[in-house]
Coordinates of C-alpha atoms and ligand atoms in Angstrom, one line a residue:
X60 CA -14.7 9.4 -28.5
X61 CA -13.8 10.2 -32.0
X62 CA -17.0 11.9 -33.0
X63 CA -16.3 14.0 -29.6
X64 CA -12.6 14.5 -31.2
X65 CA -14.2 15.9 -34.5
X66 CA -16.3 18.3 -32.9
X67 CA -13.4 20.7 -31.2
X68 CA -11.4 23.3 -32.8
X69 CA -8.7 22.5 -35.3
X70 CA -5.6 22.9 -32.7
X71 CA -6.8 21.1 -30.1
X72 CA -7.2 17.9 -32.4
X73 CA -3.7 17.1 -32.0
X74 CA -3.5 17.1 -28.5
X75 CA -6.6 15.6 -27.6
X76 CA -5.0 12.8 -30.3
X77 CA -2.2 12.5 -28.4
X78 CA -4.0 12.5 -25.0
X79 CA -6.5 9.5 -26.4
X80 CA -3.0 7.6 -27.4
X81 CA -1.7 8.3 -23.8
X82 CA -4.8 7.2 -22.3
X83 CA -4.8 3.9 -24.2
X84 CA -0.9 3.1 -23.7
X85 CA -2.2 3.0 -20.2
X86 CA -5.5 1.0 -20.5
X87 CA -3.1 -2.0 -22.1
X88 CA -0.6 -1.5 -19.6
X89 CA -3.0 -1.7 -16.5
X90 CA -4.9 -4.4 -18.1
X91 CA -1.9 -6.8 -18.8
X92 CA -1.4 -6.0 -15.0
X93 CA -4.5 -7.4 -14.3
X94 CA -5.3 -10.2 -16.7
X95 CA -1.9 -11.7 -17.2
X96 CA -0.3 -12.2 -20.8
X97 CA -2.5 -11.9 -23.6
X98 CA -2.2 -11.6 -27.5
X99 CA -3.1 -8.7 -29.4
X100 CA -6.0 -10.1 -30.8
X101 CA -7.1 -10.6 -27.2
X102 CA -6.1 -7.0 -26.4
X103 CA -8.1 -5.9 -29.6
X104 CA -11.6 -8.0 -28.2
X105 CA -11.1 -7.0 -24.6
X106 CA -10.2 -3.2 -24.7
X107 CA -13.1 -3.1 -28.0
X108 CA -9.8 -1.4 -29.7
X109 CA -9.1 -1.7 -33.3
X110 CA -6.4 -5.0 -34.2
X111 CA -4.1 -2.5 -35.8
X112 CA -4.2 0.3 -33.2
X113 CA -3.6 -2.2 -30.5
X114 CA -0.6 -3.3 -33.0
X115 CA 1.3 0.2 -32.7
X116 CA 0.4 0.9 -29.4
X117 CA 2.1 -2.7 -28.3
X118 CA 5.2 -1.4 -30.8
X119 CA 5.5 1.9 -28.6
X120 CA 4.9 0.1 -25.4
X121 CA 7.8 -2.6 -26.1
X122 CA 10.2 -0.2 -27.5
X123 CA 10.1 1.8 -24.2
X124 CA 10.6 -1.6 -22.4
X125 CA 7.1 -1.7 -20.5
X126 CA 6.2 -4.7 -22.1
X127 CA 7.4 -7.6 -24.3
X128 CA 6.7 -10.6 -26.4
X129 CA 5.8 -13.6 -24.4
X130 CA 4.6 -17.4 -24.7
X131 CA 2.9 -18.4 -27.5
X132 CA -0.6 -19.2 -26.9
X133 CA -2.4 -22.0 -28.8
X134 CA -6.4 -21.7 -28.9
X135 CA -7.6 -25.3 -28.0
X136 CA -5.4 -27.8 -29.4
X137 CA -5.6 -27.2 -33.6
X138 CA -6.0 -23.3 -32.7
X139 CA -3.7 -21.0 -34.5
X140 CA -0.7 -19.9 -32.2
X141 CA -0.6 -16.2 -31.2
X142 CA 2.3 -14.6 -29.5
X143 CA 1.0 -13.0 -26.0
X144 CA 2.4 -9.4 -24.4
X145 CA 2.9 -9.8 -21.0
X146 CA 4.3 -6.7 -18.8
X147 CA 8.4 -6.4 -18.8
X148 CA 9.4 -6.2 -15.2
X149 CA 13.4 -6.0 -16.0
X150 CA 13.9 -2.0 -16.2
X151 CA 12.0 -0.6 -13.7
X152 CA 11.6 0.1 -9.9
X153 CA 8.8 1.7 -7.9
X154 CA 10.9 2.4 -4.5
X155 CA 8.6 2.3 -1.2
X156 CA 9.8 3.6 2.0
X157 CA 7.5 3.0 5.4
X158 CA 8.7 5.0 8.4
X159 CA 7.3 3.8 12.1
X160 CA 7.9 4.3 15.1
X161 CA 11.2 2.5 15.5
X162 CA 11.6 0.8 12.3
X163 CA 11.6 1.8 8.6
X164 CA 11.0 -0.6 5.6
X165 CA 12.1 -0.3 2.1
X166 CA 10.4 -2.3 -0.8
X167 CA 11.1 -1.9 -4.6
X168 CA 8.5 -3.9 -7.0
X169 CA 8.8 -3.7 -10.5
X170 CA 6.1 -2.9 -13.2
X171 CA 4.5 -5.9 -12.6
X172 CA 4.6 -5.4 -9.0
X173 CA 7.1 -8.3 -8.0
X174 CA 8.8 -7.3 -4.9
X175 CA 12.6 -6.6 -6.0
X176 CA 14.3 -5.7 -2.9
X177 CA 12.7 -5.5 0.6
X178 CA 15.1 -4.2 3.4
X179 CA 14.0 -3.6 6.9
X180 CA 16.2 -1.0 9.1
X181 CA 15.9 -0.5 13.2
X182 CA 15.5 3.3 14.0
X183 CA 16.0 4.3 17.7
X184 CA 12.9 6.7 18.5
X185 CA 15.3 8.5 21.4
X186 CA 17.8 9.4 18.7
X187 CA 15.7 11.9 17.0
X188 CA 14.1 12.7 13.8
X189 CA 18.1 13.9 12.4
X190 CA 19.2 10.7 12.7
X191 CA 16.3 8.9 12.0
X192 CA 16.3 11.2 8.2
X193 CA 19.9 10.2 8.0
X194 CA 19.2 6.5 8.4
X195 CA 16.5 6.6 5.7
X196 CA 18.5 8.4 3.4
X197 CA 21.4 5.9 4.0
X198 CA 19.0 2.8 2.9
X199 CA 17.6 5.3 -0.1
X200 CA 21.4 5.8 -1.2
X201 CA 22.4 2.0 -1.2
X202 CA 19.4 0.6 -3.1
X203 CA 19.4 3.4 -5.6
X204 CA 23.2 2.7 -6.2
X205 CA 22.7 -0.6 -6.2
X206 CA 19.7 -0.6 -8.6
X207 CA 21.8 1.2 -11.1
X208 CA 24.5 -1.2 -11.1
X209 CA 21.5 -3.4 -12.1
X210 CA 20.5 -1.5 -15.3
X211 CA 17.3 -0.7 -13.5
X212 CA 15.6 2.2 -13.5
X213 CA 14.1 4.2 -10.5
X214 CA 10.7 6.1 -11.6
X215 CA 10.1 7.4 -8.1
X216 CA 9.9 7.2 -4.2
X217 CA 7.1 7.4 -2.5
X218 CA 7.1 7.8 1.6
X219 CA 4.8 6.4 4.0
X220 CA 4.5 7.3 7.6
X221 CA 1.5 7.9 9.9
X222 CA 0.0 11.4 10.5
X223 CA -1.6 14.1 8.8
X224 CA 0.6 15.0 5.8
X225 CA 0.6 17.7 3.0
X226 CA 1.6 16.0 0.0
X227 CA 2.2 19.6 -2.1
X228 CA 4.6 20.2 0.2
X229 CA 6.0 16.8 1.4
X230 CA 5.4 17.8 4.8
X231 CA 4.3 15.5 8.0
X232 CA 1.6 18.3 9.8
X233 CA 1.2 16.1 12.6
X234 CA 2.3 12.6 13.6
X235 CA 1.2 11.5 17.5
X236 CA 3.2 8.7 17.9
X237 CA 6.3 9.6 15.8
X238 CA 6.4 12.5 18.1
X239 CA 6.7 14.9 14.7
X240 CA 4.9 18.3 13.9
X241 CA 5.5 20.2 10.6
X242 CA 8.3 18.0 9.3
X243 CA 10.3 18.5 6.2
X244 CA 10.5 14.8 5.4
X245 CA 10.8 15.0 1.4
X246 CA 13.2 18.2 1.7
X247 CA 15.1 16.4 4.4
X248 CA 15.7 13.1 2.6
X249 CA 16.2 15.2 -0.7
X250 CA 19.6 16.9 0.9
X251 CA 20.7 13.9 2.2
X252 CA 20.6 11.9 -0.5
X253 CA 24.2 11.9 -2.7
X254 CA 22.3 9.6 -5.7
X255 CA 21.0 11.0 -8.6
X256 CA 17.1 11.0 -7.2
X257 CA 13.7 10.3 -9.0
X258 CA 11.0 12.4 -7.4
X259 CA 10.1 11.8 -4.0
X260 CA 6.1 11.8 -2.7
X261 CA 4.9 11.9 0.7
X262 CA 1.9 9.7 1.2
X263 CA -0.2 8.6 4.7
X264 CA 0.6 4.9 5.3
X265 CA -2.9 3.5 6.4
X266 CA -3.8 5.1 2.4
X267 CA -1.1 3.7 1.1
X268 CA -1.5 0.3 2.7
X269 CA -5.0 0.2 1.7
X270 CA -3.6 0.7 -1.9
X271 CA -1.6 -2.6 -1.4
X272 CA -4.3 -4.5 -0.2
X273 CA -6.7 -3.6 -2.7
X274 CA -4.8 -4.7 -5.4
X275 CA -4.6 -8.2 -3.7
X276 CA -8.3 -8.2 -3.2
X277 CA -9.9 -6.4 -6.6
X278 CA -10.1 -9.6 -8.4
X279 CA -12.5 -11.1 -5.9
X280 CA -14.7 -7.7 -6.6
X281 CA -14.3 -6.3 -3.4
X282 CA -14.3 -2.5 -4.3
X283 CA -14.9 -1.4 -1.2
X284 CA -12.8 -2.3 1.9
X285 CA -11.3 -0.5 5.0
X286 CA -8.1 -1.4 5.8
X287 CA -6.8 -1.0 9.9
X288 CA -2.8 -0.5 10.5
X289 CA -2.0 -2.2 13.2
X290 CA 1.0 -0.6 15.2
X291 CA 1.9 1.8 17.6
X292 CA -1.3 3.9 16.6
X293 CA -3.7 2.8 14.2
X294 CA -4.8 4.1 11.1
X295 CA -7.4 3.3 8.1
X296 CA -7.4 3.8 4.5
X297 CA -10.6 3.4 3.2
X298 CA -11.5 2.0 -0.2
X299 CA -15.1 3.3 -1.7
X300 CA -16.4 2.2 -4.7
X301 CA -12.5 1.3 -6.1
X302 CA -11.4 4.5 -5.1
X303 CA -8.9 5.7 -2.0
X304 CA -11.2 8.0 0.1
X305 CA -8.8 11.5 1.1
X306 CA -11.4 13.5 2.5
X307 CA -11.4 17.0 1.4
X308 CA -8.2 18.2 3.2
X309 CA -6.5 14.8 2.5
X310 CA -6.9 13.8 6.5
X311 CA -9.7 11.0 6.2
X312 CA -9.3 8.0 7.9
X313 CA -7.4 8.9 11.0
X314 CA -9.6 6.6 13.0
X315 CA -7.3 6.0 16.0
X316 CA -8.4 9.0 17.7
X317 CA -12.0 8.1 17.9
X318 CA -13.2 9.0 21.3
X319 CA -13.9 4.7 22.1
X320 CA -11.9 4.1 25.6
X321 CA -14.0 4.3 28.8
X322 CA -11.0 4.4 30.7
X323 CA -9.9 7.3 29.3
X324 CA -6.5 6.6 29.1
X325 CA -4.1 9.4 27.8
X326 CA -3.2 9.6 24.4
X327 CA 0.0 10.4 22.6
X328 CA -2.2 12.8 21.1
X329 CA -2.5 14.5 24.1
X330 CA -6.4 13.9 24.3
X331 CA -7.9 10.9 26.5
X332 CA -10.0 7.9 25.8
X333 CA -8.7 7.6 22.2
X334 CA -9.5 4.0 20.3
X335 CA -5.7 3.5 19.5
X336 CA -5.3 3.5 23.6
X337 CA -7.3 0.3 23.8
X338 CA -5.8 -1.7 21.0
X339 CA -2.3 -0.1 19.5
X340 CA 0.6 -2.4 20.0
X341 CA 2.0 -0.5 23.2
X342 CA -1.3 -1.5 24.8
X343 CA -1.1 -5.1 23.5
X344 CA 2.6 -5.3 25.2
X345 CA 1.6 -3.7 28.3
X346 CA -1.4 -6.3 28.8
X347 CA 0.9 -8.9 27.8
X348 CA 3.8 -8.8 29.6
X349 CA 5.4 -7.0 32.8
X350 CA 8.1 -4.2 31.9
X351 CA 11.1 -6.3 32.3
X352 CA 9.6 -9.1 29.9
X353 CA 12.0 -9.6 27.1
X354 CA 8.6 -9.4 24.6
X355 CA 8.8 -5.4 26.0
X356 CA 12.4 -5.1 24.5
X357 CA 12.2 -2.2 21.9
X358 CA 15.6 -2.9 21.0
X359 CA 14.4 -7.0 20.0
X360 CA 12.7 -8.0 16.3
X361 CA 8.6 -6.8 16.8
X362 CA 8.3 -9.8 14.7
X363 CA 10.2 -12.2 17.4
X364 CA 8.3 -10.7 20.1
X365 CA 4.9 -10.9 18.8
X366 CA 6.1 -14.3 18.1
X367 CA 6.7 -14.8 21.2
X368 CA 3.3 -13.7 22.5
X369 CA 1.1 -15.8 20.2
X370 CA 3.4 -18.8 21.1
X371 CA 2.5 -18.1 24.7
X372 CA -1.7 -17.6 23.7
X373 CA -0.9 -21.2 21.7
X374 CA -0.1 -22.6 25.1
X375 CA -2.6 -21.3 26.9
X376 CA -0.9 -18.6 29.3
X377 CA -3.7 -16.9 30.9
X378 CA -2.4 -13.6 30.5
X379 CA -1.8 -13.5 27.0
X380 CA -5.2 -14.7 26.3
X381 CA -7.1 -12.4 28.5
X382 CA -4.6 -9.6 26.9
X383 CA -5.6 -10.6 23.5
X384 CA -9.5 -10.7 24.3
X385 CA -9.0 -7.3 25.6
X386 CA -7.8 -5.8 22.2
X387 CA -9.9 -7.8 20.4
X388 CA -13.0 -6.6 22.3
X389 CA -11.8 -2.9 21.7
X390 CA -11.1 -3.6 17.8
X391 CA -14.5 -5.1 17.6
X392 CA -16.4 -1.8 19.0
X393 CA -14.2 0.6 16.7
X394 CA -14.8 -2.0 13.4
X395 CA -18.4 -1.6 14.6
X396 CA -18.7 2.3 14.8
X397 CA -16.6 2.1 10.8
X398 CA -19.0 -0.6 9.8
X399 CA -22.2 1.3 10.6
X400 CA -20.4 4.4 8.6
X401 CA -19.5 3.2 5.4
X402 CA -20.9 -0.6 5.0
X403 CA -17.3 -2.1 3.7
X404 CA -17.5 -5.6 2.1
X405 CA -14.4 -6.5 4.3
X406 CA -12.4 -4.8 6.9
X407 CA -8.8 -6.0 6.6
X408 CA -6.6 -6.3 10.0
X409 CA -2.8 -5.0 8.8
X410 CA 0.2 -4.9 10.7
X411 CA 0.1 -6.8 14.4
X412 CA -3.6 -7.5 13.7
X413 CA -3.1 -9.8 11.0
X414 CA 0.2 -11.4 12.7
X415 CA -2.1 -12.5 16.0
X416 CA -5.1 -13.0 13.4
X417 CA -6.2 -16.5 14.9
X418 CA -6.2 -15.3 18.7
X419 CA -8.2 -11.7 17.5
X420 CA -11.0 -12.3 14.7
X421 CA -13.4 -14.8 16.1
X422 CA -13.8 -12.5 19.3
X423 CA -13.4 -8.9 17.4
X424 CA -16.1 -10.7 14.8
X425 CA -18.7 -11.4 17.4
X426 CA -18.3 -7.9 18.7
X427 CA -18.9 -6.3 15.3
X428 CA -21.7 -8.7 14.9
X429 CA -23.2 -7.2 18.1
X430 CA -22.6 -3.3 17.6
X431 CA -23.7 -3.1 14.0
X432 CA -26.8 -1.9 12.7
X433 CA -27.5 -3.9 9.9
X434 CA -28.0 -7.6 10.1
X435 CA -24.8 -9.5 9.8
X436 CA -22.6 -6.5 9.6
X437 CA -23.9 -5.5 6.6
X438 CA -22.3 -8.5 4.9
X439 CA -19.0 -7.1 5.8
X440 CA -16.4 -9.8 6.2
X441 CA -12.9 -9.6 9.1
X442 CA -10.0 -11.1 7.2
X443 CA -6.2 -10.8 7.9
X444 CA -4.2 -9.2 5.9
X445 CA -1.9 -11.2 3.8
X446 CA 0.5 -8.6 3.8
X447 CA 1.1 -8.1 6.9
X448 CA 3.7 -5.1 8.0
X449 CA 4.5 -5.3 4.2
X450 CA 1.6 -3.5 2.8
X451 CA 1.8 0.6 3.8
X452 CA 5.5 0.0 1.9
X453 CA 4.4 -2.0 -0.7
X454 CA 1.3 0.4 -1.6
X455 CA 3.9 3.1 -1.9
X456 CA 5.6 1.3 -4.0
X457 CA 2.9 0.7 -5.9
X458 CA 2.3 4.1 -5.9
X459 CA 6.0 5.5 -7.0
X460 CA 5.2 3.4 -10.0
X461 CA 1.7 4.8 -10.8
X462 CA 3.2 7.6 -13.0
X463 CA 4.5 5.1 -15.5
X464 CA 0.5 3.7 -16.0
X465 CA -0.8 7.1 -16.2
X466 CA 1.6 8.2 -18.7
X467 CA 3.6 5.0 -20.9
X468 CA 4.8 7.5 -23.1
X469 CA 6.8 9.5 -20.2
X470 CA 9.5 6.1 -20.0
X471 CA 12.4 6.9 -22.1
X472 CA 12.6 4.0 -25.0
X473 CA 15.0 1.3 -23.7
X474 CA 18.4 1.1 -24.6
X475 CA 18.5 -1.6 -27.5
X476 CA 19.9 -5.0 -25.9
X477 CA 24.1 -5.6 -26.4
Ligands
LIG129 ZN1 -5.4 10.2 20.3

């Protein structure tokens, strides 16, 4: 690197310096994220950095409040003691907003990705997307207040709903079972909002999710994964090689509308046969339980309700087994057709999925195990997702926060304690 530096013209030496400082800021940063607290001399070894760089670098890093002094760390039991760094999760907030179909979920994690606030809100589909924006921005409002009142900082928002979306323009193109075309969902929230706001990004929440469940799964050296929402429609973010696959318009992933269904039931995307029609959660319910079930309440907790339908599957009620062998039959031949495409080490099963796990993998595995090409799936491994209906806003999240690990130096220094 510093042979490279050397070589280029006198007035871009200073900026490339400055860029390599930036770039290393975020190399300790991301790797106290991932390793835990560790002392500078540790820092020095692992990031092959020099002790006294790493030294000033740790200086900039805790006067801006991203990291501080931690435990002191004895090597064996005569070892010298060393003071570790560990990543300062006090000042600031990655906020995460997930929009559905009739809920919307906030989560705030700090840098260290501790969930700081998680607040789930009921949105009535029939009301429209006004008051749908209005809700949203009321949750926004409250946290951001209250965060302040905390002494803690909000670096940025980051959006998650299902659809085709154009980040530039924080616009939802298309969005089947939200019922949206071409909305304004960044400028919308933006007006309504009365709180001094951070920026606000737009992101696709099957991407996003995937984003949360990688970072759960990257220390077992799974680098690449797909990862299924399970809700009203479903959706996949796919993880190749450690990296989120967009495609080249941003739209990969949109898997739901894979022509699957032999019944050729009509989608809310206004095409038939789609994959979503044989295993999103409306089909699950309608399998499950008569209309005037209270498990088909829209107005009751999806949580309860599901509850309520694995309870049933736990005591044997025909009907919610045979519905549950349905979806997991129709998730098996989709995971199949992804399998073949992109050999994953591990499909993860988010949202409803992963809460009716136990009644779904053994059959959807067995399917997949049938379909695929390669023997054994490729290797490729069903697991539920620990998550849950946490992880499309806890990826974005994740992602508000990003900006701080791409760029330490763009944190303000912290206010010196009182
Ligand atoms: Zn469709």
């Amino acid at each position: 690197m510093n042979q490279h530096a050397r070589a280029l013209p006198r007035q871009q030496d200073g900026a490339n310096r400055a860029s390599i400082r930036r770039t290393n800021l975020g190399l300790i940063l991301r790797h106290l994220r991932t390793a835990g607290p560790r002392s500078r001399t540790e820092l020095a070894e692992d990031l092959g950095l020099p002790k006294a760089t790493i030294s000033s670098l740790a200086n900039e890093l805790i006067d801006r409040g991203l990291i501080r002094e931690g435990a002191v760390q004895r090597e064996g039991a005569i070892g010298r003691p060393r003071q570790a760094v560990e990543l300062d999760g006090r000042r600031l907030c990655g906020l995460g907003v997930e929009i559905s179909v009739d809920y919307a979920r906030m989560i705030g994690t700090d840098l260290r990705g501790a969930t700081i606030l998680d607040v789930t809100i009921t949105i009535h589909p029939a009301a429209g997307t006004e008051a749908m924006l209005d809700a949203v921005a009321g949750m926004l409002d409250e946290a951001l207040l209250r965060l302040e009142e905390s002494g803690i900082e909000v670096v940025g928002i980051t959006v998650a709903t299902p659809g085709e979306i154009d980040r530039d323009a924080g616009v939802v193109l298309f969005a089947a079972n939200l019922g949206w075309s071409n909305l304004m969902v960044v400028a919308g929230l933006t007006e309504r909002i009365a709180a001094d706001i951070p920026p606000i990004a737009l992101g696709n929440d099957a991407k996003l999710g995937a984003i949360a469940e990688y970072a759960v799964v990257e220390a077992q050296g799974i680098h690449d994964l797909v990862y299924l929402t399970g809700e009203v429609g479903i959706g996949a973010g796919i993880i190749v090689n450690g990296r989120l696959m967009q495609g080249a318009a941003g739209f990969a992933g949109e898997v739901g509308h894979i022509p699957l269904d032999p019944a050729q039931e009509l989608c809310a995307c206004g095409r038939r046969g789609c994959w979503e029609t044989m295993t999103g959660l409306e089909t699950l319910m309608r399998l499950a339980a008569d209309p005037d079930d209270p498990v088909r309440n829209p107005n009751r907790d999806l949580v309860d309700r599901l509850a309520e339908i694995r309870d049933r599957a736990d005591d044997g009620d025909a009907r919610s087994l045979a519905a549950l062998d349905r979806i997991a039959q129709g998730l098996g031949l989709g995971i199949g057709v992804l399998v073949d495409i992109l050999n994953p080490q591990t499909v993860i099963l988010g949202g409803y999925f992963a809460f009716l796990g136990e009644h779904l993998l053994a059959t959807t595995r067995r399917v997949v195990d049938e379909r695929v090409m390669a023997p054994r799936a490729g290797g490729c491994e069903l697991r539920a997702s620990t998550l849950g209906f946490a992880s499309a806003a806890r990826g974005a999240a994740q992602a508000a926060m990003e900006g701080v690990f791409q760029d330490p130096g763009s944190v303000e220094p912290a206010e010196p304690d009182s």
